[in-house]
Short mmCIF file of C-alpha atoms in Angstrom, two decimals:
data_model
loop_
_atom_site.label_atom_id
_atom_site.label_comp_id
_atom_site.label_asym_id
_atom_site.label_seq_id
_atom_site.Cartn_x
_atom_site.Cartn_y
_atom_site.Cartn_z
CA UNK A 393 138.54 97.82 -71.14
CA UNK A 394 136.80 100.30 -68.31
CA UNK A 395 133.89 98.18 -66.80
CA UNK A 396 133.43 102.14 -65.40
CA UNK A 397 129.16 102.82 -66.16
CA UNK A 398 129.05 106.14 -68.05
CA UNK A 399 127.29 107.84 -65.71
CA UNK A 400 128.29 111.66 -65.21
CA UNK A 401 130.24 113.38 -62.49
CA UNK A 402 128.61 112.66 -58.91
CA UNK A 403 129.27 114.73 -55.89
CA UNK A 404 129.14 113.33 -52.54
CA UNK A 405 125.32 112.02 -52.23
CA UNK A 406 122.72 113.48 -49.83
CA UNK A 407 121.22 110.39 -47.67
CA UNK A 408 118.18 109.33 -49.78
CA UNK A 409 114.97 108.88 -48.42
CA UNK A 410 113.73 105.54 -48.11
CA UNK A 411 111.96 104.10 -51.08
CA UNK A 412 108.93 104.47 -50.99
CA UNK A 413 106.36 100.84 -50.61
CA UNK A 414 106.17 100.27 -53.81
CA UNK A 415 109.85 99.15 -53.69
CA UNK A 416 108.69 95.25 -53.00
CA UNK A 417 109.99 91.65 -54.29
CA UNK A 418 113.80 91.94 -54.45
CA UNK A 419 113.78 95.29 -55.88
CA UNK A 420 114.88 97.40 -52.56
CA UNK A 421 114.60 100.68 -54.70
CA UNK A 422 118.42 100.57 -55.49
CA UNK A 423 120.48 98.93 -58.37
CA UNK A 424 123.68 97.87 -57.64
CA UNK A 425 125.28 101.81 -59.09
CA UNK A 426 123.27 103.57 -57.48
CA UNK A 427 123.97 101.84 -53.91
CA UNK A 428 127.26 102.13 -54.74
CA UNK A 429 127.30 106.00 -54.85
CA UNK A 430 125.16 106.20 -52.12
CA UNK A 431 128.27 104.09 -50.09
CA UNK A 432 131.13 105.51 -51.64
CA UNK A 433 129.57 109.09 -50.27
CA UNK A 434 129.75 107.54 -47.08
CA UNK A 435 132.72 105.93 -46.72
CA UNK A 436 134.16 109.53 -47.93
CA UNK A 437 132.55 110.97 -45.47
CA UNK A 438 132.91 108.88 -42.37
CA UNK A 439 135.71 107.20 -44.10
CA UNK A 440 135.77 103.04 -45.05
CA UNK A 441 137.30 101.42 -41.78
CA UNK A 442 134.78 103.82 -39.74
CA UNK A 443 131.64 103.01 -41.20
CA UNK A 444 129.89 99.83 -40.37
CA UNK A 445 127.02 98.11 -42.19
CA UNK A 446 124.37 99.53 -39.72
CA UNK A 447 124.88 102.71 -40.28
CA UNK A 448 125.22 102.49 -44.23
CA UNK A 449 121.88 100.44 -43.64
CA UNK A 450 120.36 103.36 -41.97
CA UNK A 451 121.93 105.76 -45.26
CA UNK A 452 120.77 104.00 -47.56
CA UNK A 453 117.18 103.91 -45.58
CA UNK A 454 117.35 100.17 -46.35
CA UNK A 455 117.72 96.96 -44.38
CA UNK A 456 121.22 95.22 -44.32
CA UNK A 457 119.73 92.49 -45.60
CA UNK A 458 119.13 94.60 -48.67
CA UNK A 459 122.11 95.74 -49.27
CA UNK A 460 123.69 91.74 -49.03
CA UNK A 461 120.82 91.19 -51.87
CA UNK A 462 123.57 93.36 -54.19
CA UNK A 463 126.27 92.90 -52.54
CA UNK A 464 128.38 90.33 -50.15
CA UNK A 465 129.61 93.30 -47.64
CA UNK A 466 131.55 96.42 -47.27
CA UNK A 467 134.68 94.90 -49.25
CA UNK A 468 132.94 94.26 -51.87
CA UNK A 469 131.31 97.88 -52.10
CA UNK A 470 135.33 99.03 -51.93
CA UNK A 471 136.09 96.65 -54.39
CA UNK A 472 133.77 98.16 -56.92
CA UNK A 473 134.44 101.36 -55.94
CA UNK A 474 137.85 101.38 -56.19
CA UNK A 475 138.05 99.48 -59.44
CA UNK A 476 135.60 101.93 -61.08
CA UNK A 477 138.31 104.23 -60.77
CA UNK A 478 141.02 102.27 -61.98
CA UNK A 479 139.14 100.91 -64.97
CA UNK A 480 138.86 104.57 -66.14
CA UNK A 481 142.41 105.64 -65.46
CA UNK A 482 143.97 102.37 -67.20
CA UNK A 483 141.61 102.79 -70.14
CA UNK A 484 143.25 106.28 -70.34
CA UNK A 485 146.86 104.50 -70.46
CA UNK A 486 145.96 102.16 -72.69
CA UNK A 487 143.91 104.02 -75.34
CA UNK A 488 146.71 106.30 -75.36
CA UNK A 489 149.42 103.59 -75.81
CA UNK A 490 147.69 102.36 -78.52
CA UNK A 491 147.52 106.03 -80.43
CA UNK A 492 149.86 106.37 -82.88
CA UNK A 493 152.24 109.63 -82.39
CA UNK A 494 154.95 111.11 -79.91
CA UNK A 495 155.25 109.84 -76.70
CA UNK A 496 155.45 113.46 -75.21
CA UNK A 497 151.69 114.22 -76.85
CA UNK A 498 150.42 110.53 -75.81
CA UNK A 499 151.86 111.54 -71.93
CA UNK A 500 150.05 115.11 -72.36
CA UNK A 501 146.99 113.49 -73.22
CA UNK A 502 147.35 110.81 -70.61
CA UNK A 503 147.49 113.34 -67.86
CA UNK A 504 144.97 115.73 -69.31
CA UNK A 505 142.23 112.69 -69.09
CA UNK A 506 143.17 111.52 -66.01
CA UNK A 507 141.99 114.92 -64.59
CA UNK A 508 138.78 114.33 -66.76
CA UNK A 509 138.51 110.78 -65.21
CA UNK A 510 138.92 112.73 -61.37
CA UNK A 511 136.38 115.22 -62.10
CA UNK A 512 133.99 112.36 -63.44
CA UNK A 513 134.74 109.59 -61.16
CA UNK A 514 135.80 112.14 -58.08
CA UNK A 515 133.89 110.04 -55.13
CA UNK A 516 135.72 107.21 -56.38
CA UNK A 517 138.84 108.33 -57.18
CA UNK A 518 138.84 109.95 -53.97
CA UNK A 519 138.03 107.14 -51.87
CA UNK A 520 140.96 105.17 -54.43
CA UNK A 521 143.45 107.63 -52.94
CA UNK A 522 142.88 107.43 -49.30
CA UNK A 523 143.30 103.58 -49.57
CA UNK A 524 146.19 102.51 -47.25
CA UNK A 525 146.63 98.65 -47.99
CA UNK A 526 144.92 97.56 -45.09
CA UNK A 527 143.09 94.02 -46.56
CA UNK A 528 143.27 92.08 -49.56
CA UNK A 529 141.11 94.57 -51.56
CA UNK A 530 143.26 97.29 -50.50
CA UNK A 531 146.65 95.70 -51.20
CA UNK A 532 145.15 94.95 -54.64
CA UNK A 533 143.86 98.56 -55.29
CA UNK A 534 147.80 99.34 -54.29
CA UNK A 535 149.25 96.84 -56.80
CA UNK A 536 146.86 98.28 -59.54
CA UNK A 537 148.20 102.20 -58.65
CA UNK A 538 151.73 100.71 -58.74
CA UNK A 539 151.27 99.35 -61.96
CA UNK A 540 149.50 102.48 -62.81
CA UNK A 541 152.60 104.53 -61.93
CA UNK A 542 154.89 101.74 -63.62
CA UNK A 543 153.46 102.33 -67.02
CA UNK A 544 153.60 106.33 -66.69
CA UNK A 545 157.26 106.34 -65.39
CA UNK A 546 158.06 104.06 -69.12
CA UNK A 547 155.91 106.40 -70.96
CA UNK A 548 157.64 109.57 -69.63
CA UNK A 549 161.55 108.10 -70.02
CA UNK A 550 160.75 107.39 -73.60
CA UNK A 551 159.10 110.98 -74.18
CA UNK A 552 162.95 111.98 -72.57
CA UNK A 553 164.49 109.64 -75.06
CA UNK A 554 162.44 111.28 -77.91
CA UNK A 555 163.52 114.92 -76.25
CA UNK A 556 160.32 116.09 -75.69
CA UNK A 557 160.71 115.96 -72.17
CA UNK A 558 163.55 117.19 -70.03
CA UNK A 559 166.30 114.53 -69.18
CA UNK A 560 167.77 116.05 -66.03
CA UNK A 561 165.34 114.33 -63.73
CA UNK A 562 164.40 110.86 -63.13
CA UNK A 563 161.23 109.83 -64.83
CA UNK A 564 160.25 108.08 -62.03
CA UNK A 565 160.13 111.31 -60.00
CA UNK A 566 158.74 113.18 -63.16
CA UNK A 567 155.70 110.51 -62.97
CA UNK A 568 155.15 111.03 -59.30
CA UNK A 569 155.69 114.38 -59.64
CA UNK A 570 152.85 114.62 -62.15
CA UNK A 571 150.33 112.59 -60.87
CA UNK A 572 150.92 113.79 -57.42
CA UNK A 573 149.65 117.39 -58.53
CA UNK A 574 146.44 115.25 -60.56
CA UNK A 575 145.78 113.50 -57.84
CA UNK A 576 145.75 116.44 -55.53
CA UNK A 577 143.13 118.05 -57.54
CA UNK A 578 140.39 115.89 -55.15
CA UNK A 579 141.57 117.58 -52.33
CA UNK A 580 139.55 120.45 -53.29
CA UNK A 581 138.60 120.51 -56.78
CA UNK A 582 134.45 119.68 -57.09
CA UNK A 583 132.35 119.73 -59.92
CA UNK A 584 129.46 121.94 -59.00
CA UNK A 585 131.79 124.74 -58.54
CA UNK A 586 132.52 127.60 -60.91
CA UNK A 587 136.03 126.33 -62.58
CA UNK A 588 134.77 123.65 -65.21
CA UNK A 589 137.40 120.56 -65.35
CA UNK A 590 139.02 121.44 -68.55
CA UNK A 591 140.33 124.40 -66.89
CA UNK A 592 141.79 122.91 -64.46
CA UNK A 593 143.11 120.27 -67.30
CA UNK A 594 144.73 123.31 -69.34
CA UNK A 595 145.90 124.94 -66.62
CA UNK A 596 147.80 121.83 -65.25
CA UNK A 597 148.90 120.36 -68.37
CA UNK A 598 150.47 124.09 -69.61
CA UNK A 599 152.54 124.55 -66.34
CA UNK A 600 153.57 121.51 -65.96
CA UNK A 601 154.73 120.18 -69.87
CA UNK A 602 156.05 123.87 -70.59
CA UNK A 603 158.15 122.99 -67.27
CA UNK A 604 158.79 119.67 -68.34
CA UNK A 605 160.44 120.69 -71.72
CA UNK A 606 163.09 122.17 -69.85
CA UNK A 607 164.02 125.92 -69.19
CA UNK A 608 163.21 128.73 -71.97
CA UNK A 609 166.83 129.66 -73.92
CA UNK A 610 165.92 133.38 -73.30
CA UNK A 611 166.42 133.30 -69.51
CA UNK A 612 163.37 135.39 -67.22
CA UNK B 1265 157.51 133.49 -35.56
CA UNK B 1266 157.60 129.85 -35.39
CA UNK B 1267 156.96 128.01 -32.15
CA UNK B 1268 158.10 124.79 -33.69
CA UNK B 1269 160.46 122.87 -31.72
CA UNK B 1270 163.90 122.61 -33.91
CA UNK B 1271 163.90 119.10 -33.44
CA UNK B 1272 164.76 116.98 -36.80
CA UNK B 1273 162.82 114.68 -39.20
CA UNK B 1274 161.14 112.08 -37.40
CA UNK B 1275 159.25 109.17 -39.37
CA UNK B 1276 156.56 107.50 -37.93
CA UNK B 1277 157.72 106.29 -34.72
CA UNK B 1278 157.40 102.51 -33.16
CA UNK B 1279 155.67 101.77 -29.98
CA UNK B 1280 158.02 102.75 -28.07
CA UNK B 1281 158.94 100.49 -24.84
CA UNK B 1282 157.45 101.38 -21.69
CA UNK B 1283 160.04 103.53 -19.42
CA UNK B 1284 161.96 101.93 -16.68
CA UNK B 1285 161.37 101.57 -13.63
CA UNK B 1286 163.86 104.96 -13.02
CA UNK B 1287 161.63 106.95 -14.35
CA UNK B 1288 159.18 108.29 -11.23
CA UNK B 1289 157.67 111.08 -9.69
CA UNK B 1290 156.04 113.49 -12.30
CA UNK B 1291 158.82 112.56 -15.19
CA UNK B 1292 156.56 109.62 -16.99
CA UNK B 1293 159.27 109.25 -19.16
CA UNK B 1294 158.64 111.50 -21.69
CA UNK B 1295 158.70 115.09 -22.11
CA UNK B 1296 155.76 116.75 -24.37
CA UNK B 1297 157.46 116.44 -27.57
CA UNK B 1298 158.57 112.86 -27.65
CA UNK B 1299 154.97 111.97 -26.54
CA UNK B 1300 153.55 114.03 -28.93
CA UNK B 1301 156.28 112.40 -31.79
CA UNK B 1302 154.60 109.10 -30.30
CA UNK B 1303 151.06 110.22 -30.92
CA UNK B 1304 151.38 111.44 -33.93
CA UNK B 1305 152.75 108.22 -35.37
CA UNK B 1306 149.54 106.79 -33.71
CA UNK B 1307 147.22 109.50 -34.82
CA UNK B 1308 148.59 108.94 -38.78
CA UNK B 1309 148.86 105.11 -38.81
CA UNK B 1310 145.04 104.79 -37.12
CA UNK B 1311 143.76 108.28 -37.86
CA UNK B 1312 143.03 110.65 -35.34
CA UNK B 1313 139.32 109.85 -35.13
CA UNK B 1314 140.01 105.82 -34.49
CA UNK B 1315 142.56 106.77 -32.06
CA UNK B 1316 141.47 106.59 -28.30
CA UNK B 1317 143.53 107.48 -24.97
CA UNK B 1318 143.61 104.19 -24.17
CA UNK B 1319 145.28 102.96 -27.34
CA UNK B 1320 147.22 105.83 -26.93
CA UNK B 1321 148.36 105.31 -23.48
CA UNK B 1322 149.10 101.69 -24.36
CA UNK B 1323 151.46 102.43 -27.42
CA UNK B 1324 153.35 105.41 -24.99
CA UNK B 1325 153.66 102.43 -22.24
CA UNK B 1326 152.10 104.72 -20.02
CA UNK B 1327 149.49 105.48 -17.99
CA UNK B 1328 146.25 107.59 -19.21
CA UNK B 1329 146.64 109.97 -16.52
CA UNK B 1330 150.31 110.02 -17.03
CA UNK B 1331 149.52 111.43 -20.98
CA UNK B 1332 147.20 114.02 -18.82
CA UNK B 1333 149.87 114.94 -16.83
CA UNK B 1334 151.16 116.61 -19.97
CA UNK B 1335 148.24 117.32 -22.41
CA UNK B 1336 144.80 117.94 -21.10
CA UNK B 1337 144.00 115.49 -23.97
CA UNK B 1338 143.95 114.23 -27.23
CA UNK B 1339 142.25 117.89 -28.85
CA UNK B 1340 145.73 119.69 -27.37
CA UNK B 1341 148.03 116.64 -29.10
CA UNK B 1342 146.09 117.31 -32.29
CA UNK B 1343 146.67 121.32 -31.50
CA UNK B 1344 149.91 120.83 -30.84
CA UNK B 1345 151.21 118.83 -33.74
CA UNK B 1346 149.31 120.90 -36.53
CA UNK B 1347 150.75 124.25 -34.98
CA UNK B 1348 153.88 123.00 -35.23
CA UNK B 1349 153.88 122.37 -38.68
CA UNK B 1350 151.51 125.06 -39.87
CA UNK B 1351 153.79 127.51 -37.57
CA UNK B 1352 156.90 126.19 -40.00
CA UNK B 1353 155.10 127.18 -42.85
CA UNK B 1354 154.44 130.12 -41.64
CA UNK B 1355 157.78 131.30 -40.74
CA UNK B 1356 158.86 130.36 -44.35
CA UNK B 1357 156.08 132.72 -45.61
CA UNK B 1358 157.28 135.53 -43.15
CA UNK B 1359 160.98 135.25 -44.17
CA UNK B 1360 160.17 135.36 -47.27
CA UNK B 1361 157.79 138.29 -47.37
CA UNK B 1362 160.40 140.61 -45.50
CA UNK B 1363 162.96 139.45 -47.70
CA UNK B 1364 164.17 142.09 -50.46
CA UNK B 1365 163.90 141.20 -54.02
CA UNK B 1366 161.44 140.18 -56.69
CA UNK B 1367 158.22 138.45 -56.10
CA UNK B 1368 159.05 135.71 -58.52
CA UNK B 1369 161.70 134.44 -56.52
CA UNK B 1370 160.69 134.92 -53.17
CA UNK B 1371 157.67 132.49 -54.14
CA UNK B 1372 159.99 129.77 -55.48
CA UNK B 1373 161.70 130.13 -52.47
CA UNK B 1374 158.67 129.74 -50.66
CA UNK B 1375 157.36 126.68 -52.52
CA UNK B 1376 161.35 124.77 -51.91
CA UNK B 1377 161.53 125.66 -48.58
CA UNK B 1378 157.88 124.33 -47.92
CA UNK B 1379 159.00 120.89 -49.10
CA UNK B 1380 162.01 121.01 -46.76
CA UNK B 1381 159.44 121.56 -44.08
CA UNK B 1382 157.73 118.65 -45.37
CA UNK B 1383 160.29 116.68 -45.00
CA UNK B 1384 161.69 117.61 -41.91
CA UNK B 1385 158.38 117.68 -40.43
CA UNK B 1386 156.18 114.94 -42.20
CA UNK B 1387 154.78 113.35 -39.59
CA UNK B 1388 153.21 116.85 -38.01
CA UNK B 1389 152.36 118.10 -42.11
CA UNK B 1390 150.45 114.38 -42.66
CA UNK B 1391 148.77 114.83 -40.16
CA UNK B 1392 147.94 118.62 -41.00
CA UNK B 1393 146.29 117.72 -44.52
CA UNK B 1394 144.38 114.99 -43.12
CA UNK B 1395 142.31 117.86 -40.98
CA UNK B 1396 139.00 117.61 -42.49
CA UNK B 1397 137.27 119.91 -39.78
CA UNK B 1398 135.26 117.57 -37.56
CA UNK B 1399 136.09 120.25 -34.22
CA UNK B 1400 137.10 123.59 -33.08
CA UNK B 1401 140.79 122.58 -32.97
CA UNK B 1402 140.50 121.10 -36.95
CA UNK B 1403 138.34 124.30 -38.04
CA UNK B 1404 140.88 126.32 -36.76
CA UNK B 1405 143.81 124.56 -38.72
CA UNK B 1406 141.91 124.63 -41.80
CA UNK B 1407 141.17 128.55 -41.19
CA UNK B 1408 145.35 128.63 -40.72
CA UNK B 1409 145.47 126.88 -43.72
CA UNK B 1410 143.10 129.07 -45.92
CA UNK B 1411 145.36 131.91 -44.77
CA UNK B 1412 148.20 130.60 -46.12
CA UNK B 1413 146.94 129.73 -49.26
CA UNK B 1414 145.60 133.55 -49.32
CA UNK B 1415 148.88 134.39 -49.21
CA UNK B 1416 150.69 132.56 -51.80
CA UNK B 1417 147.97 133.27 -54.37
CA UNK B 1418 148.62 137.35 -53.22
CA UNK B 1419 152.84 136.40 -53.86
CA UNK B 1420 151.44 134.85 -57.31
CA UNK B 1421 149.76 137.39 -58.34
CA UNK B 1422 152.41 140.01 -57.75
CA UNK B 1423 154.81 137.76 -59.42
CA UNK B 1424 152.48 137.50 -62.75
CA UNK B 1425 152.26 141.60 -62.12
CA UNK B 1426 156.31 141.69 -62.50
CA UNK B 1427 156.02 139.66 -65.11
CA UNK B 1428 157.94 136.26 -63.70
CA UNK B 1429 154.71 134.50 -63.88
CA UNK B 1430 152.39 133.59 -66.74
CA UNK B 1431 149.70 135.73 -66.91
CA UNK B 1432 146.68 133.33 -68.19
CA UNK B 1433 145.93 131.49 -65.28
CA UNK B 1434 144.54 132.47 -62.29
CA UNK B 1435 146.53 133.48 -59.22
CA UNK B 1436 144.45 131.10 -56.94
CA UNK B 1437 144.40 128.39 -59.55
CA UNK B 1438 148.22 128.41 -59.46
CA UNK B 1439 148.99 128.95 -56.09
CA UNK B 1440 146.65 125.52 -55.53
CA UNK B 1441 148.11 123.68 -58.03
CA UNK B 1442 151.83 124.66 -57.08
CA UNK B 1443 150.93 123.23 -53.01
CA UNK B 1444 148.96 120.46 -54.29
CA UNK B 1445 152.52 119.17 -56.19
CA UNK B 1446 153.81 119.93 -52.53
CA UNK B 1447 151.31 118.45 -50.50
CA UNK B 1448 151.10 115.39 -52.36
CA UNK B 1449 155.07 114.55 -51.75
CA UNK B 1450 153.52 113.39 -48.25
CA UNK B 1451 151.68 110.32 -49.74
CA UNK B 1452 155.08 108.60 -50.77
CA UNK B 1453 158.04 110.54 -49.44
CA UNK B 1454 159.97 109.11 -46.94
CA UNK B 1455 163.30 111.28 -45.59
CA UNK B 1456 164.48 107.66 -45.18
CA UNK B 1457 164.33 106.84 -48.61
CA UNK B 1458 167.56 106.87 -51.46
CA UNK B 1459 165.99 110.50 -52.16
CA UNK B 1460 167.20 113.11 -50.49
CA UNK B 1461 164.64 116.00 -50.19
CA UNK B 1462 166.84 118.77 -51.55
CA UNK B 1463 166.96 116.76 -55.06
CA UNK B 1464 162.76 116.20 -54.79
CA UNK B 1465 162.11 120.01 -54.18
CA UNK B 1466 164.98 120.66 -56.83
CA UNK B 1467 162.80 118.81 -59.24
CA UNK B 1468 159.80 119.66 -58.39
CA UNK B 1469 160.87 123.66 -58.53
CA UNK B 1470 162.53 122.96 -61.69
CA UNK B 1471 159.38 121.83 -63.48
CA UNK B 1472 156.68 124.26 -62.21
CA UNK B 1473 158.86 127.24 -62.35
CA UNK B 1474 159.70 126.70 -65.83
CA UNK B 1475 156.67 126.10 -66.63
CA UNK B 1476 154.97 129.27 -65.25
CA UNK B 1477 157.42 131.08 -66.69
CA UNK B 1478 155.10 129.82 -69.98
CA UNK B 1479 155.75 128.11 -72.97
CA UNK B 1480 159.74 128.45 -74.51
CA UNK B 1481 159.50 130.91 -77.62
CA UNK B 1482 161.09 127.84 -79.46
CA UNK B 1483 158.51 124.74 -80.31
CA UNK B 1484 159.47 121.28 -78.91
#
């Protein structure tokens, strides 16, 4: 179900340099993903309510009226952005719903490729999580992460029921628990640096589901 | 160590009304800590960078020169209010390091009592990890910052050294993972909330600890 283009891990973007003449006839050098990154890096930067379409104009080296040729505005830039990452994160959830198997493994696996999905997607997932709820496309980005959280919370209670997963705290708090430690990974995890994702995956995913299976019988 | 005023958890204050007519001659109402409580509601519901003196002197129901009368501007509000919550951390840190006993559990010490200072000072710790470094005053928190994290990967590694931490992950790797779980309790806790924050750093101590202990010798 992701709509998410395949495209690789992107750091924040360098402004580009105009395109060159050649870029004529309703082709202003840009397709519609690539201005997208180009924004997203941006609105990270400057961040979304603090960047107006001037000065993304004068990013992107292109006119506004070049940008409105892709897109209707800045809203709709979010809107793409932000449902980028969500498309990846619920195709997680609901590839691994579908799986047959434990709950416990299909939760594992859930958080292990949402960390894939942050290192992949991080401008977008990053510019996801500083969304506030502040117009309509923010209040539905909110909804979606809700929803998001929703399904994780069900998927961890019945990993408790099965016993795979400790039943002295609420799986609500288990699931924000969780994906508040993925989520903080874009705080300062980024791709070019020496610690590849699935490192970070393993690492995460072995602390926290040996902690989640409850206390070792042979005490420390 | 800490210079922190012992004042309890605030949430994000409302406008508060503008002071009577009583209040006169030098005393503008409030003292520097309620008007810094004030800004920093402002500074996290706006950010720091949208925030101007004006808006800022309209929310207190003051006067600009009356906020000057206190602060020599919005740089010392934004010095201020970090300090106070980095200079929490750091006393936690400090107590902790003079404290006798194993490394293991002075560092789950460390990480509980840094959520209690997260929740009894959320609105100064939001505003903390939303210091990206755009002046002297935010390079200098992050610089705070990097030291502290210096020093809970140094109490990480000496607990893996004793043996009360698993060995196959990196020090630094853990010690960011273990405040990223902390960290992130500032995007949805509120000390208002059902919750109380004793049962959230319970939890949260609960899993990770167990979990760097490594895996049980027992399978799931």
């Amino acid at each position: 179900m992701s709509t998410a283009s395949p495209s690789p891990a992107k750091s924040a973007p360098e402004p580009k340099s105009p395109p060159g003449p050649g870029a004529r006839r309703g082709r202003p050098g840009y397709d519609r993903d690539s201005l997208l990154e180009v924004a997203v890096g941006v609105f990270n930067e400057r961040g979304y309510d603090g960047t107006g379409m001037e000065e993304l104009a004068r990013r992107l080296g292109i006119s506004k009226s070049a940008i409105y040729h892709h897109v209707s505005g800045k809203d709709e830039l979010l809107e793409l952005a932000v449902n980028r990452a969500l498309d990846a994160l619920f195709a997680v959830l609901d590839e691994e719903r579908a799986r047959p198997g434990d709950a416990t493994s299909r939760l594992e696996r859930t958080v292990r490729r949402s960390v894939d999905v942050l290192a992949a997607e991080l401008p977008y997932v990053t510019l996801l999580l500083r969304v506030r709820g502040n117009s309509d496309v923010e209040q539905r980005a909110l909804d979606r992460r809700r929803d998001f959280d929703h399904r994780v919370a069900a998927l961890v209670a019945e990993a408790a029921a099965e016993g795979g997963v400790r039943d002295d705290i609420d799986p609500g708090l288990i699931s924000r628990l969780l994906f508040g430690t993925v989520n903080s990974l874009a705080e300062w995890y980024r791709p070019s640096g020496a610690l590849p994702a699935s490192a970070v995956s393993a690492a995460l995913t072995a602390i926290l589901f040996d902690g989640l299976r409850g206390p070792r019988r042979t005490g420390t």
